[in-house]
Structures are given as C-alpha cells and as structure tokens.
Short mmCIF file of C-alpha atoms and ligand atoms in Angstrom, two decimals:
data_model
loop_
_atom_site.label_atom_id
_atom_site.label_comp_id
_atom_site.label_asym_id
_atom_site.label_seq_id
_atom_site.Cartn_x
_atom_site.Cartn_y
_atom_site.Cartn_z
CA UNK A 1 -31.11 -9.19 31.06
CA UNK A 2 -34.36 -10.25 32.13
CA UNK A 3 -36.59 -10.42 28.90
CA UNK A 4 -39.93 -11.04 30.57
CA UNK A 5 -39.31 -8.04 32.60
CA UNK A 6 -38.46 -6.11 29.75
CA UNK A 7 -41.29 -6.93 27.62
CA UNK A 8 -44.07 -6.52 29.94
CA UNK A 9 -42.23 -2.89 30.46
CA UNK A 10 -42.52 -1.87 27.26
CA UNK A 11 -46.12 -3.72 26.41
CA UNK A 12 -47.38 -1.67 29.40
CA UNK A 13 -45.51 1.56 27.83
CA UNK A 14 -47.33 0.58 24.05
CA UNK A 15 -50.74 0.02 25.90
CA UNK A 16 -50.39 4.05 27.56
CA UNK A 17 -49.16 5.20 24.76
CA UNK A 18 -52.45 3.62 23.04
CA UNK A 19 -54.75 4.83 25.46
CA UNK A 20 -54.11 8.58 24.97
CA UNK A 21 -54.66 8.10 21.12
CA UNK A 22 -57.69 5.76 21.15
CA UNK A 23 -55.82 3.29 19.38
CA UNK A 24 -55.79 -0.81 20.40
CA UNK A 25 -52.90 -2.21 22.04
CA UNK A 26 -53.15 -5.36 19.88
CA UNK A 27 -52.46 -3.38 17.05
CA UNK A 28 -49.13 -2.89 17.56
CA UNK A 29 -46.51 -5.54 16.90
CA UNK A 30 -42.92 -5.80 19.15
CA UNK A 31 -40.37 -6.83 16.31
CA UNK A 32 -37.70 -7.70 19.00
CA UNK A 33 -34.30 -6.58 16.93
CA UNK A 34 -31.13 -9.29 17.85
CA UNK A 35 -28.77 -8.16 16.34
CA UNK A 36 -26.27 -7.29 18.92
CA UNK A 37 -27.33 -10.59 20.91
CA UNK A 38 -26.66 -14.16 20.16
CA UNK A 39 -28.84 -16.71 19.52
CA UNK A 40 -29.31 -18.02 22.55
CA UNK A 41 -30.18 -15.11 24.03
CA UNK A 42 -32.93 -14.38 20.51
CA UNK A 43 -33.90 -18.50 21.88
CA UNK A 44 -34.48 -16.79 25.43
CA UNK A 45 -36.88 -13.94 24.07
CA UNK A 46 -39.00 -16.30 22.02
CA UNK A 47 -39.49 -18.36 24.99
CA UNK A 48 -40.50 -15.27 26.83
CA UNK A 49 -43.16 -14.11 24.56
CA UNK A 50 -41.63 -12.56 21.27
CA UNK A 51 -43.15 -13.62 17.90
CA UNK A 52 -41.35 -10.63 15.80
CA UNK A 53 -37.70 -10.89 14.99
CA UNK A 54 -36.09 -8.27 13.32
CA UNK A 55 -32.39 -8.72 12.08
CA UNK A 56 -30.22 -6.21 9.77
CA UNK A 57 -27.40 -8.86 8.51
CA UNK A 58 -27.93 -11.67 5.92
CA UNK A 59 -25.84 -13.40 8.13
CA UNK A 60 -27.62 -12.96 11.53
CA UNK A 61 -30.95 -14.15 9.92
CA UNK A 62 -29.76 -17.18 8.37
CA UNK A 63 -28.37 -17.72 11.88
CA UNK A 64 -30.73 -17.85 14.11
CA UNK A 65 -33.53 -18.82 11.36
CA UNK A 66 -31.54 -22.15 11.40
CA UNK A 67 -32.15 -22.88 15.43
CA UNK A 68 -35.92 -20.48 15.69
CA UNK A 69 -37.21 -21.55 12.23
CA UNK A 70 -40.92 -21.11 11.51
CA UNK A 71 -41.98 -20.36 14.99
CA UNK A 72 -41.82 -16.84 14.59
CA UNK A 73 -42.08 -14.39 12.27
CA UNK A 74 -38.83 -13.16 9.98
CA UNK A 75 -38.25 -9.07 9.53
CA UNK A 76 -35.02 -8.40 7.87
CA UNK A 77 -34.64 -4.57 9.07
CA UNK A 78 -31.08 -3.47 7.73
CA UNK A 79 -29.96 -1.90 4.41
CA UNK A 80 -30.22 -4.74 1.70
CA UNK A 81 -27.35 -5.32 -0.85
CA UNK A 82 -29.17 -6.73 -4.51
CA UNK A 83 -26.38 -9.20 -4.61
CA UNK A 84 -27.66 -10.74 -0.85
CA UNK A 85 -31.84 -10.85 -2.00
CA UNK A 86 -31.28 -14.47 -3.07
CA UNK A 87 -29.74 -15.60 0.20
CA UNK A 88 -32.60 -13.86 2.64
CA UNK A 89 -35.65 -14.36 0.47
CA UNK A 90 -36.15 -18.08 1.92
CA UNK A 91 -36.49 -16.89 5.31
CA UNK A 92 -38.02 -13.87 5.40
CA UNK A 93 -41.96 -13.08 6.10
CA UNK A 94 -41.02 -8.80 5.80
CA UNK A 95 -38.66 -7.19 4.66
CA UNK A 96 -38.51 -3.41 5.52
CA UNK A 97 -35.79 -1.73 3.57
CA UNK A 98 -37.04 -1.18 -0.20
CA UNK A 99 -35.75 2.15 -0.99
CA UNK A 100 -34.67 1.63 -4.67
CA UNK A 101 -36.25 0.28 -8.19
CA UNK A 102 -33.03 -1.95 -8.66
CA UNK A 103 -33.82 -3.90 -5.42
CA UNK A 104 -37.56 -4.38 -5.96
CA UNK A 105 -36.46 -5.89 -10.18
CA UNK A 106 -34.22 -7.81 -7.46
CA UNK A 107 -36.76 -9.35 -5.11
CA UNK A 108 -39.44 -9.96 -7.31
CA UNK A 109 -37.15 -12.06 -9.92
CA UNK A 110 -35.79 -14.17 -7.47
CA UNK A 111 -38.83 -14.75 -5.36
CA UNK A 112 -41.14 -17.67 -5.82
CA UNK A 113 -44.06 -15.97 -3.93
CA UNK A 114 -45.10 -12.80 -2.88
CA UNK A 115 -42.88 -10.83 -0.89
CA UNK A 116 -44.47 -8.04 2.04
CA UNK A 117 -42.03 -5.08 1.82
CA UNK A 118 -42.03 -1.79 3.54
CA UNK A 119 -40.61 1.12 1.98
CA UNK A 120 -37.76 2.86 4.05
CA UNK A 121 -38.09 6.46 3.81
CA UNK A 122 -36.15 8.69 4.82
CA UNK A 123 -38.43 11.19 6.09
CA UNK A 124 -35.91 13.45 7.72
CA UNK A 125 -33.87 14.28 4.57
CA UNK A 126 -30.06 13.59 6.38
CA UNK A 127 -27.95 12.55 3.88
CA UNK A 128 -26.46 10.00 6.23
CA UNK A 129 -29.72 7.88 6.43
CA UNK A 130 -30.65 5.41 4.48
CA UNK A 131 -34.58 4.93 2.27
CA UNK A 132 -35.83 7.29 -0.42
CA UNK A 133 -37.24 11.04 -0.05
CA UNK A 134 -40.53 11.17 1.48
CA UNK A 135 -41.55 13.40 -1.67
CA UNK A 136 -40.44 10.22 -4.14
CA UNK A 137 -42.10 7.61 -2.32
CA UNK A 138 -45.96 8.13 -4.06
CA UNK A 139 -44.20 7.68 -7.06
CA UNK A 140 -41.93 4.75 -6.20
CA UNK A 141 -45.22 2.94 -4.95
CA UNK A 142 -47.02 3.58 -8.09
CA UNK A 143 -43.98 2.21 -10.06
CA UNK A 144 -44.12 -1.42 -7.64
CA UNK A 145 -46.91 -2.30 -10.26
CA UNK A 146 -44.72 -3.37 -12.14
CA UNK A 147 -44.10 -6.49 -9.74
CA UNK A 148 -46.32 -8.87 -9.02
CA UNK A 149 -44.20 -10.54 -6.73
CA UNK A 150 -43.86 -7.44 -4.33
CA UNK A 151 -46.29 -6.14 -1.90
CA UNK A 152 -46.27 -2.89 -0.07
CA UNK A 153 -47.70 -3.50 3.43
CA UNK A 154 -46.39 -0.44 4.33
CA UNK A 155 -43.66 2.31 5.34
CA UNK A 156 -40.37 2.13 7.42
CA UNK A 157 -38.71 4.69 8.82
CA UNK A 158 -35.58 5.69 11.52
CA UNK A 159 -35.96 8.53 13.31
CA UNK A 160 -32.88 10.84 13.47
CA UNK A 161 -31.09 10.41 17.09
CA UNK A 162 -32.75 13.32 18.46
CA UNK A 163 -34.15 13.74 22.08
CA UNK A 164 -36.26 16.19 20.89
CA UNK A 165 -40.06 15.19 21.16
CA UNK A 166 -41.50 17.50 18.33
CA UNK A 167 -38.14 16.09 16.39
CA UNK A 168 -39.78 12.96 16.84
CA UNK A 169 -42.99 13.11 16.52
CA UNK A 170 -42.82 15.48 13.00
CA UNK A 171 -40.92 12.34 11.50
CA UNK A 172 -43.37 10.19 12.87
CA UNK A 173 -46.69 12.15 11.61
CA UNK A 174 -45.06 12.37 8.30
CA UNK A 175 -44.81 9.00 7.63
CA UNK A 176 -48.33 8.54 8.94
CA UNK A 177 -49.52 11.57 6.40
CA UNK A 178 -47.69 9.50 3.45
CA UNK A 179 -49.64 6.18 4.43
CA UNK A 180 -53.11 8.50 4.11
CA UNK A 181 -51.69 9.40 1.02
CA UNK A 182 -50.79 5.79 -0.63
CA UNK A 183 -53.79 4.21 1.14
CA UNK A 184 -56.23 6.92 -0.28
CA UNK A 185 -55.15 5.21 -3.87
CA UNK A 186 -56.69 1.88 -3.63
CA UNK A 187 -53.67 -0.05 -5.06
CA UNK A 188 -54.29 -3.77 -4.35
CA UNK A 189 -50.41 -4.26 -4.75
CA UNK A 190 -49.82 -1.87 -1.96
CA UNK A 191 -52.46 -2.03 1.04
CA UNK A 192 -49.77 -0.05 3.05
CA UNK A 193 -51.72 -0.69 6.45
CA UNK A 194 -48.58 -0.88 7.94
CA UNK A 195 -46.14 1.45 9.72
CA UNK A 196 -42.60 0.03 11.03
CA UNK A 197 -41.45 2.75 13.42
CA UNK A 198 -40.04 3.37 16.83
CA UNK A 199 -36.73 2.18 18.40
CA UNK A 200 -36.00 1.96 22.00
CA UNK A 201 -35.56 5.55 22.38
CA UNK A 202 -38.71 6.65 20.88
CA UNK A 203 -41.34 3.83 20.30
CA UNK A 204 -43.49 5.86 22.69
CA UNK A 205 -43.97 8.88 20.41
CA UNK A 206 -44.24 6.76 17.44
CA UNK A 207 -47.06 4.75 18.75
CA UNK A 208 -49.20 7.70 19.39
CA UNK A 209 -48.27 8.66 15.65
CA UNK A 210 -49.66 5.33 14.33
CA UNK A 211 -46.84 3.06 14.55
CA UNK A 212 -47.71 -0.84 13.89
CA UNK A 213 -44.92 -2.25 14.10
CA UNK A 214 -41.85 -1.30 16.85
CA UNK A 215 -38.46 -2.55 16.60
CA UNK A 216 -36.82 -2.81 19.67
CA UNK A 217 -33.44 -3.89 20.22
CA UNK A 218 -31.17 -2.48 23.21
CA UNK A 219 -34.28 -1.80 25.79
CA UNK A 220 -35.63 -5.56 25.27
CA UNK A 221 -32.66 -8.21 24.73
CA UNK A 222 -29.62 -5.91 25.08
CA UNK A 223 -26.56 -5.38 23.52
CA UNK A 224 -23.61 -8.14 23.75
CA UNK A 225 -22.06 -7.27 21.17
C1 PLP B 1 -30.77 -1.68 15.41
C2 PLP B 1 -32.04 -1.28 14.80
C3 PLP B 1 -33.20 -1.12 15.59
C4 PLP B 1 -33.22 -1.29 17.09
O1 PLP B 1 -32.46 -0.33 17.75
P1 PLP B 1 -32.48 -0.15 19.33
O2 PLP B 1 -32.17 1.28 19.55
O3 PLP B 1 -31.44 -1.06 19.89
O4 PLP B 1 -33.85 -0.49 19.83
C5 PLP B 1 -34.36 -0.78 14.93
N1 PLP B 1 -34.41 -0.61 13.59
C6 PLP B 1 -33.33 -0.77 12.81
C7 PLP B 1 -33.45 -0.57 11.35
C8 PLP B 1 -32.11 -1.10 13.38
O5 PLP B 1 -31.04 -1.25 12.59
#
C-alpha cells in the first residue's frame, strides 16, 4: 500500500470532481477510515499527509489515539452504543453517528465541553442501515436544543452499495436538500455547514453533491484485516 500514492489519487479525483461544480478543493476534508488497518499502518498515513481519522470501534480509537494523540483530528464514524459515550468522549473532535434522542441525553451528560455531532440519516429508507428517516431529522435537530453540550455541524450519511450513479447521487442531493433545510433555520446550536459523505466507491458523486467531509477507508490505507 503506498499511501502517498493513494492520497494524491484521490485529492486529484476531489479537485475534478470540484471543478465541474464550482466548488473549492480545500473545502473538502479526507477523513482517512482505519479501521481494517493497524496502527502502524494509521502512523504511516499521518506521516503521509492525513489529518482526518475516522474509526467505527471504541476500541480502535482508544487505540491508535494512544500512539497518534492530538496530532490529528478524532471522527468516531460507527454506530455508537449509550453505554460506550463515556469511554470515546475524551478523544473525540466529531462524532458522526447521532441518530437517536437517548444518545444525544447520553453525550451531553457526560461531556465536559461541547461536542460537534453529525446526524446519521438514513436517507435511503433500507431497514438494514443505520441513522434516522430523512423526514424526522428537522425535527430531531430542533429537539438538540435541549443540549447545550451538543452541536450539530452537520449530516452523515452511507450510501446504499449501489453502482448506480443516479442511486448515488439522489442520496447524496437529499442530504444536501436537508442541510438547506436546517441551515435556512438559523439555529446557533446547529450551524450544520457540514456534510460527511462519500466512501471509496462513491466519494466522487458525493463531492459534486456537496460533500465536506469523505471517509475513505479501503481505496487509501487498505484493508488488513
Ligand atoms: C468503513 C466505513 C467507511 C469507509 O469505507 P471504505 O469503503 O473502505 O472507504 C466510511 N464510513 C463508515 C461509516 C464506515 O463504517
């Protein structure tokens, strides 16, 4: 796995993908996702440019937090148990997977500062994904007032494995219409400027649909495991 190689790949793929939308290349953020690699190998992609890690295990972040510490910046990606809040909330700058009132009571009584979340939705409606239903998200947003230790930066979502481009890009634009939506209601406690979405298969599509944050796993550092 050459990391370098793969990066510059995929920053050159962001930076077309840019161009034919009119967007800015620096405004899109490569979370790189290690959790099929070892540390080491996480160790290897900060050293060759990364400053985004994304991780889906309490376990995995903890990890490789304990060798990378503060020199990069801490997404915790994966579907988030109440009972393991306490034991991520020290290392995490984002976490991406609120989909549920009983984990944002969770985060913001156990945090001791304000917490950027995402809000996974589940735009495409399978029953098998994980986040909320695009059409209860406005409401679950307004609700987060509630918290003052939570802050919605923005929405999550995961594309259904499709290699269908229209697929694809309908999830995508969704999202993006729900973001118009939140943003058009001033809330201070949710800016939701943010939008975590593309994977390795599709980061192209979801850049042209607004994406700011990709996380990229398999196409960047691999899969060892
Ligand atoms: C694993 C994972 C990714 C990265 O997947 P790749 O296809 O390997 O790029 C992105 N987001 C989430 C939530 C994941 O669990």
């Amino acid at each position: 796995m050459n990391i370098q190689q793969n990066l510059s790949v995929i920053q050159s793929n962001i930076s077309e993908a840019c161009k034919k939308k009119n967007r800015k290349p620096e405004d899109v953020k490569i979370i790189a996702v290690t959790k099929y690699v070892s540390t080491e190998t996480a160790e290897d992609a900060v050293k060759s440019g990364v400053e985004h890690i994304g991780e889906n295990r309490p376990e995995g972040l903890k990890e490789k937090y304990e060798v990378l510490g503060d020199d990069v910046t801490w997404h915790f990606i994966g579907s988030l148990q109440s009972r393991k809040v306490k034991e991520i909330l020290p290392y995490v700058d984002y976490i991406h997977s609120l989909d549920r009132l009983s984990l944002a009571k969770e985060i913001d009584k156990r945090a001791d500062r304000v917490i950027n979340c995402f809000v996974q939705v589940n735009v495409s409606g399978e029953e098998t994904k994980h986040g909320m239903l695009a059409e209860k998200t406005l409401s679950f947003v307004d609700n987060m007032k509630e918290f003052p230790n939570i802050r919605i930066v923005g929405l999550m979502t995961m594309a259904p494995h499709s290699e269908d481009e229209e697929t694809l890009r309908s999830v995508f634009s969704t999202l993006k219409q729900l973001q118009n939506d939140i943003q058009s209601k001033h809330y201070e406690f949710a800016p939701c400027t943010e939008l975590s979405m593309g994977m390795s298969n599709d980061y192209e599509i979801a850049v042209q649909e607004g994406a700011t944050f990709v996380r990229i796993g398999t196409s960047l550092v691999g899969k060892e495991f």
